[in-house]
PDB file of C-alpha atoms in Angstrom:
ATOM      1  CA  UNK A  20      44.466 118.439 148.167  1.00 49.00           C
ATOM      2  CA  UNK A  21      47.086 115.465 149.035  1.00 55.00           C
ATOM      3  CA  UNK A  22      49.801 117.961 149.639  1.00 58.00           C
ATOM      4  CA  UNK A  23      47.344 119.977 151.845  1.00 56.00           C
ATOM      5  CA  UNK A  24      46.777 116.972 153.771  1.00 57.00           C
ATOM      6  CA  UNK A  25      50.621 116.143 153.928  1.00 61.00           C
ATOM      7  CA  UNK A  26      51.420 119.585 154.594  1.00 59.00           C
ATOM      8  CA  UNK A  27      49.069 119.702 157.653  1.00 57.00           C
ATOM      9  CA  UNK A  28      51.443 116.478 158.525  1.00 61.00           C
ATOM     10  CA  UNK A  29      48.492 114.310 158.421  1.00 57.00           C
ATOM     11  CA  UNK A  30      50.424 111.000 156.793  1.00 59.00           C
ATOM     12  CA  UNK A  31      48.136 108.190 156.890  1.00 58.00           C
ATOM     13  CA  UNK A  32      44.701 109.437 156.290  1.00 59.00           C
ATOM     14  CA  UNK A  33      42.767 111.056 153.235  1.00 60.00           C
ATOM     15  CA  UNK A  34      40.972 114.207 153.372  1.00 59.00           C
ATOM     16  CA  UNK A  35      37.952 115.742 151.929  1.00 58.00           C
ATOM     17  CA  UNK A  36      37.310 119.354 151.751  1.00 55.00           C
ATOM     18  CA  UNK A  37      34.336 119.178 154.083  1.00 55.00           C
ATOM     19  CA  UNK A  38      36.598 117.242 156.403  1.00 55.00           C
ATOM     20  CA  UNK A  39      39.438 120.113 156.281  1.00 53.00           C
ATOM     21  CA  UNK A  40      37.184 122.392 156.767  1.00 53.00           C
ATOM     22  CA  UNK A  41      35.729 125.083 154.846  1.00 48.00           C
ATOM     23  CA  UNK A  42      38.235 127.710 156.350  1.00 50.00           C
ATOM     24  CA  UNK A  43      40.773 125.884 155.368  1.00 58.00           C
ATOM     25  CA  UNK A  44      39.580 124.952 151.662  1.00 56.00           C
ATOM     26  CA  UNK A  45      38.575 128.249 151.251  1.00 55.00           C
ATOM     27  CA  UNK A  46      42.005 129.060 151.877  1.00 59.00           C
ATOM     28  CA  UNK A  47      43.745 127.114 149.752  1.00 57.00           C
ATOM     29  CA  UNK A  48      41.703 127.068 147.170  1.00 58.00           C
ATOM     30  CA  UNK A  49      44.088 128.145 143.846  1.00 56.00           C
ATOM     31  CA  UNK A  50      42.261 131.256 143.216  1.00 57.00           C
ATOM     32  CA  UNK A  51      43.394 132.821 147.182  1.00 54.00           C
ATOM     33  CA  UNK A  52      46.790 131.834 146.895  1.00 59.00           C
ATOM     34  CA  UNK A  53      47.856 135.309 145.862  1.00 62.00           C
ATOM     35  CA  UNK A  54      46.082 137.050 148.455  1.00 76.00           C
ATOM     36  CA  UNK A  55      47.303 134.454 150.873  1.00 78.00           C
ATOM     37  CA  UNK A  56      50.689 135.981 150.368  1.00 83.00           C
ATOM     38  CA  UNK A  57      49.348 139.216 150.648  1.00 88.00           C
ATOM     39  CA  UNK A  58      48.162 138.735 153.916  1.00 89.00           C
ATOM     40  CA  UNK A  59      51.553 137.090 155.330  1.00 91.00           C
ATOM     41  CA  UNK A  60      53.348 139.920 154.058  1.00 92.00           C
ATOM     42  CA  UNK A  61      51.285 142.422 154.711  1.00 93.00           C
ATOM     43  CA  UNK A  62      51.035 141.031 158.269  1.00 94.00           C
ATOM     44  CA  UNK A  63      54.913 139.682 159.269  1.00 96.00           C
ATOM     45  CA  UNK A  64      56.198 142.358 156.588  1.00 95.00           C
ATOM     46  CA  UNK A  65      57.774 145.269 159.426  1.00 96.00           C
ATOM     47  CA  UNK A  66      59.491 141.926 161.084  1.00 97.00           C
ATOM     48  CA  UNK A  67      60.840 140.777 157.862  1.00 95.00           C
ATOM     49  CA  UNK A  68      62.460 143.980 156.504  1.00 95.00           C
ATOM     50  CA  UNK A  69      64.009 144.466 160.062  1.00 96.00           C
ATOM     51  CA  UNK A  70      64.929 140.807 160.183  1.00 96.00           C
ATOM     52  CA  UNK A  71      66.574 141.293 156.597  1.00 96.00           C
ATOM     53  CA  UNK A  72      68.060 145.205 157.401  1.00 94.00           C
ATOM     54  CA  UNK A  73      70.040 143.181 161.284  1.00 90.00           C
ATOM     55  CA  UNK A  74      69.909 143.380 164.573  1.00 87.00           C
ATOM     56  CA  UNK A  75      68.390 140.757 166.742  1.00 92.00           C
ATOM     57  CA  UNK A  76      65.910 138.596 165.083  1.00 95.00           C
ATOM     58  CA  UNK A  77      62.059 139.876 166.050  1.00 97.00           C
ATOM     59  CA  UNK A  78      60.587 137.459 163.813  1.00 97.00           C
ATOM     60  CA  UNK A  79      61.210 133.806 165.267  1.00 97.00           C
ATOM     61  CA  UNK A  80      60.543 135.546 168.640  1.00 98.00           C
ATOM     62  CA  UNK A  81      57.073 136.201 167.915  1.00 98.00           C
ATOM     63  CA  UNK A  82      56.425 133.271 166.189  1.00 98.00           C
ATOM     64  CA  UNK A  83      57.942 131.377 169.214  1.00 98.00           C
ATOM     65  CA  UNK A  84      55.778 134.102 171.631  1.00 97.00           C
ATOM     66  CA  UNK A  85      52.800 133.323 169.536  1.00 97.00           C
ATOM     67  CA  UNK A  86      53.210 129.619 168.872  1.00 96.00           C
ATOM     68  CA  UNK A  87      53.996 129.197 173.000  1.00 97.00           C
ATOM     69  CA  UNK A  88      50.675 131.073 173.567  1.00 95.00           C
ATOM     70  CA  UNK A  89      52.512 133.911 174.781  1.00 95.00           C
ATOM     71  CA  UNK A  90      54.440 132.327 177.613  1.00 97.00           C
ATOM     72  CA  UNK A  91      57.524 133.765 178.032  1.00 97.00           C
ATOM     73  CA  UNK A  92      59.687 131.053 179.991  1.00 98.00           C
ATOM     74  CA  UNK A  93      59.114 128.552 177.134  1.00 98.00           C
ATOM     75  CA  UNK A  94      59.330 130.963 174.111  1.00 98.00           C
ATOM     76  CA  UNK A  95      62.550 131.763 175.502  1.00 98.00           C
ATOM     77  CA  UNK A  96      64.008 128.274 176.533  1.00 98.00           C
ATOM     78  CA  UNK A  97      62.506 127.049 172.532  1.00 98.00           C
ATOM     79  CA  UNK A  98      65.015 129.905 171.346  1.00 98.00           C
ATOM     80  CA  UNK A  99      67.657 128.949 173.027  1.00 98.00           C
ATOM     81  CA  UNK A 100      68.042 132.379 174.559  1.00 98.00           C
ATOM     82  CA  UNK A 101      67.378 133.875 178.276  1.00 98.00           C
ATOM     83  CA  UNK A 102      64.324 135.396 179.109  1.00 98.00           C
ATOM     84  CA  UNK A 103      65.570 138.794 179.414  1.00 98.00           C
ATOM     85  CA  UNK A 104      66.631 139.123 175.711  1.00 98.00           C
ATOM     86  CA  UNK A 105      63.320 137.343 174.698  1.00 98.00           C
ATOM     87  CA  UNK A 106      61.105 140.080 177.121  1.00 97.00           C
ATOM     88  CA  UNK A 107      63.539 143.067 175.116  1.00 97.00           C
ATOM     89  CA  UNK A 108      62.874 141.800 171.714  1.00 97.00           C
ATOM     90  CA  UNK A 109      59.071 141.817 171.706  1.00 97.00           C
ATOM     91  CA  UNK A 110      59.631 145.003 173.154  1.00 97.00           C
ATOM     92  CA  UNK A 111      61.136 146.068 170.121  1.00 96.00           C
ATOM     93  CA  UNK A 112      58.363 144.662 168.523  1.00 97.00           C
ATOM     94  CA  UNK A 113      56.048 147.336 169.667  1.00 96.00           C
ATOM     95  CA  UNK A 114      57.553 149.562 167.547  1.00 95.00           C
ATOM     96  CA  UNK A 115      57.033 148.013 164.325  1.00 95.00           C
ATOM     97  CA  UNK A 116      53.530 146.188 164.853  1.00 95.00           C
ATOM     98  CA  UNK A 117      51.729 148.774 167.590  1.00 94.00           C
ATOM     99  CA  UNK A 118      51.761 148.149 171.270  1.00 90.00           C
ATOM    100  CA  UNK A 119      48.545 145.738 170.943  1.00 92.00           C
ATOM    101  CA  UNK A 120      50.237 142.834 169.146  1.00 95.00           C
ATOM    102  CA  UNK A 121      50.375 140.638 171.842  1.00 94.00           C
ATOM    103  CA  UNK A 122      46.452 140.459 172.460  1.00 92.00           C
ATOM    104  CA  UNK A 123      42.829 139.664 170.583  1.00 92.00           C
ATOM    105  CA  UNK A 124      42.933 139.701 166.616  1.00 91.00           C
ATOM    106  CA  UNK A 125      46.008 141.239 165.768  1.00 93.00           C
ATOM    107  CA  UNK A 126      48.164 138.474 167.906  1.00 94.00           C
ATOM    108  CA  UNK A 127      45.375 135.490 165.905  1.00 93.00           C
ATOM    109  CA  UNK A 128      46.741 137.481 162.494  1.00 93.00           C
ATOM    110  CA  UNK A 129      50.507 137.107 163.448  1.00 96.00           C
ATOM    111  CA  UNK A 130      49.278 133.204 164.351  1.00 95.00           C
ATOM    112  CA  UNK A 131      47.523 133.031 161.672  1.00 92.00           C
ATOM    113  CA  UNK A 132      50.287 134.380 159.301  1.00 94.00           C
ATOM    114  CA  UNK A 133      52.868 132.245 160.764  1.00 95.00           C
ATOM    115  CA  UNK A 134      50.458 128.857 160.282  1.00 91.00           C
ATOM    116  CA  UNK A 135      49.966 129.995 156.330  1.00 89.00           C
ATOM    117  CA  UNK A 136      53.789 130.971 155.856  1.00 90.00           C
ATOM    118  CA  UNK A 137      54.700 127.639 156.985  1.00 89.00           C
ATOM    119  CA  UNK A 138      52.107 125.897 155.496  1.00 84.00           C
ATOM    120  CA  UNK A 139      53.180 127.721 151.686  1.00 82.00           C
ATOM    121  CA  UNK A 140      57.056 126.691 152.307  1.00 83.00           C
ATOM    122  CA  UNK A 141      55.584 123.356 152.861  1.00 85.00           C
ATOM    123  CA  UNK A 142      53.825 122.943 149.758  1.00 79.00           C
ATOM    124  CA  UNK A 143      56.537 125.323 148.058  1.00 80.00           C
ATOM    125  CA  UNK A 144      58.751 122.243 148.751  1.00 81.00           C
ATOM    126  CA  UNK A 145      56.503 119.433 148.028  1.00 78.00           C
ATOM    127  CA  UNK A 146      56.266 121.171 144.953  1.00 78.00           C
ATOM    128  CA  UNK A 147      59.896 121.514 144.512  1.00 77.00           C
ATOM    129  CA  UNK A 148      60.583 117.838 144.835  1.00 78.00           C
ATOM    130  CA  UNK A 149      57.104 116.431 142.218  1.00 75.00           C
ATOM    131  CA  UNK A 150      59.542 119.387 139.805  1.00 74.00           C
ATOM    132  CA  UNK A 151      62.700 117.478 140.040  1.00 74.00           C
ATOM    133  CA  UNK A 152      61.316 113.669 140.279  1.00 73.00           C
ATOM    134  CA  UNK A 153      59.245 114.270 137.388  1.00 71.00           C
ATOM    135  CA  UNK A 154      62.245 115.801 135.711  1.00 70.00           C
ATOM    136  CA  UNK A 155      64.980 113.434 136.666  1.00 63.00           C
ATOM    137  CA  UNK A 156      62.265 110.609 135.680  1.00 59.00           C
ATOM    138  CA  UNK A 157      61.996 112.367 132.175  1.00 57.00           C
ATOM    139  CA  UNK A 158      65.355 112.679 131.495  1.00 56.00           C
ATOM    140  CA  UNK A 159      66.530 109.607 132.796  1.00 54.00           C
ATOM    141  CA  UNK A 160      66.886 107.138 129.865  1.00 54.00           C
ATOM    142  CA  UNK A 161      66.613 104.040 131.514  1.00 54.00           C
ATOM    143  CA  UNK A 162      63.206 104.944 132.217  1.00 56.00           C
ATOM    144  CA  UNK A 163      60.320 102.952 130.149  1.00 53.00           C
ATOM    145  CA  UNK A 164      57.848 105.425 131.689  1.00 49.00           C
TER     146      UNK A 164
END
């Protein structure tokens, strides 16, 4: 629950599950972590593989389109790129996600999906680093642990 809390960058204050919310306890709870991933893939999968296979990448343009509540100026200007280019790659987008992305529940999926994928890389790496500390404080012989 700590790294939950952390992960949803609230430093400072403790949590309960009630106080989360039950959305999200319910969805990290440890027995809907698989189908967590599910979803994200299932859901950002067509952007991945074409991220992976080239070409310009769709992926941090939704995200940035989604994340900027769809507005296009500051999508752009948060990618570094000129409108234009942004306004052709979610274009392109329509081809791998349907022409309805951009509106009602399939846009609060991709939002959705982005929140979780970030969220599991977050407490991927939290993870990462209780891994090594505990191992570098087990094999460390100094330690009177």
């Amino acid at each position: 629950m700590l790294r939950l809390v952390r992960a949803l960058g609230r430093r400072g204050i403790t949590a309960s599950a009630e106080e989360l919310g039950f959305f999200v306890g319910q969805l990290f709870d440890g027995d809907s972590r698989p189908d967590l991933g599910l979803f994200v893939t299932r859901t950002l999968g067509p952007l991945n593989d074409h991220d992976a296979g080239g070409g310009a990448p769709l992926l941090p343009s939704v995200e940035a389109f989604v994340s900027n509540d769809g507005h296009l100026a500051r999508s752009a200007h948060e990618l570094r790129i000129h409108i234009n280019t942004l306004y052709s790659r979610l274009k392109s987008v329509d081809t791998f996600l349907g022409p309805g992305w951009r509106r009602g529940d399939q846009r609060l999926e991709l939002a959705l999906a982005f929140r979780l994928r970030g969220l599991q890389r977050t407490l991927v790496r939290s993870e990462l680093r209780s891994d090594r500390s505990t191992q570098v404080g087990a094999a460390d012989p100094t330690n009177q642990g």
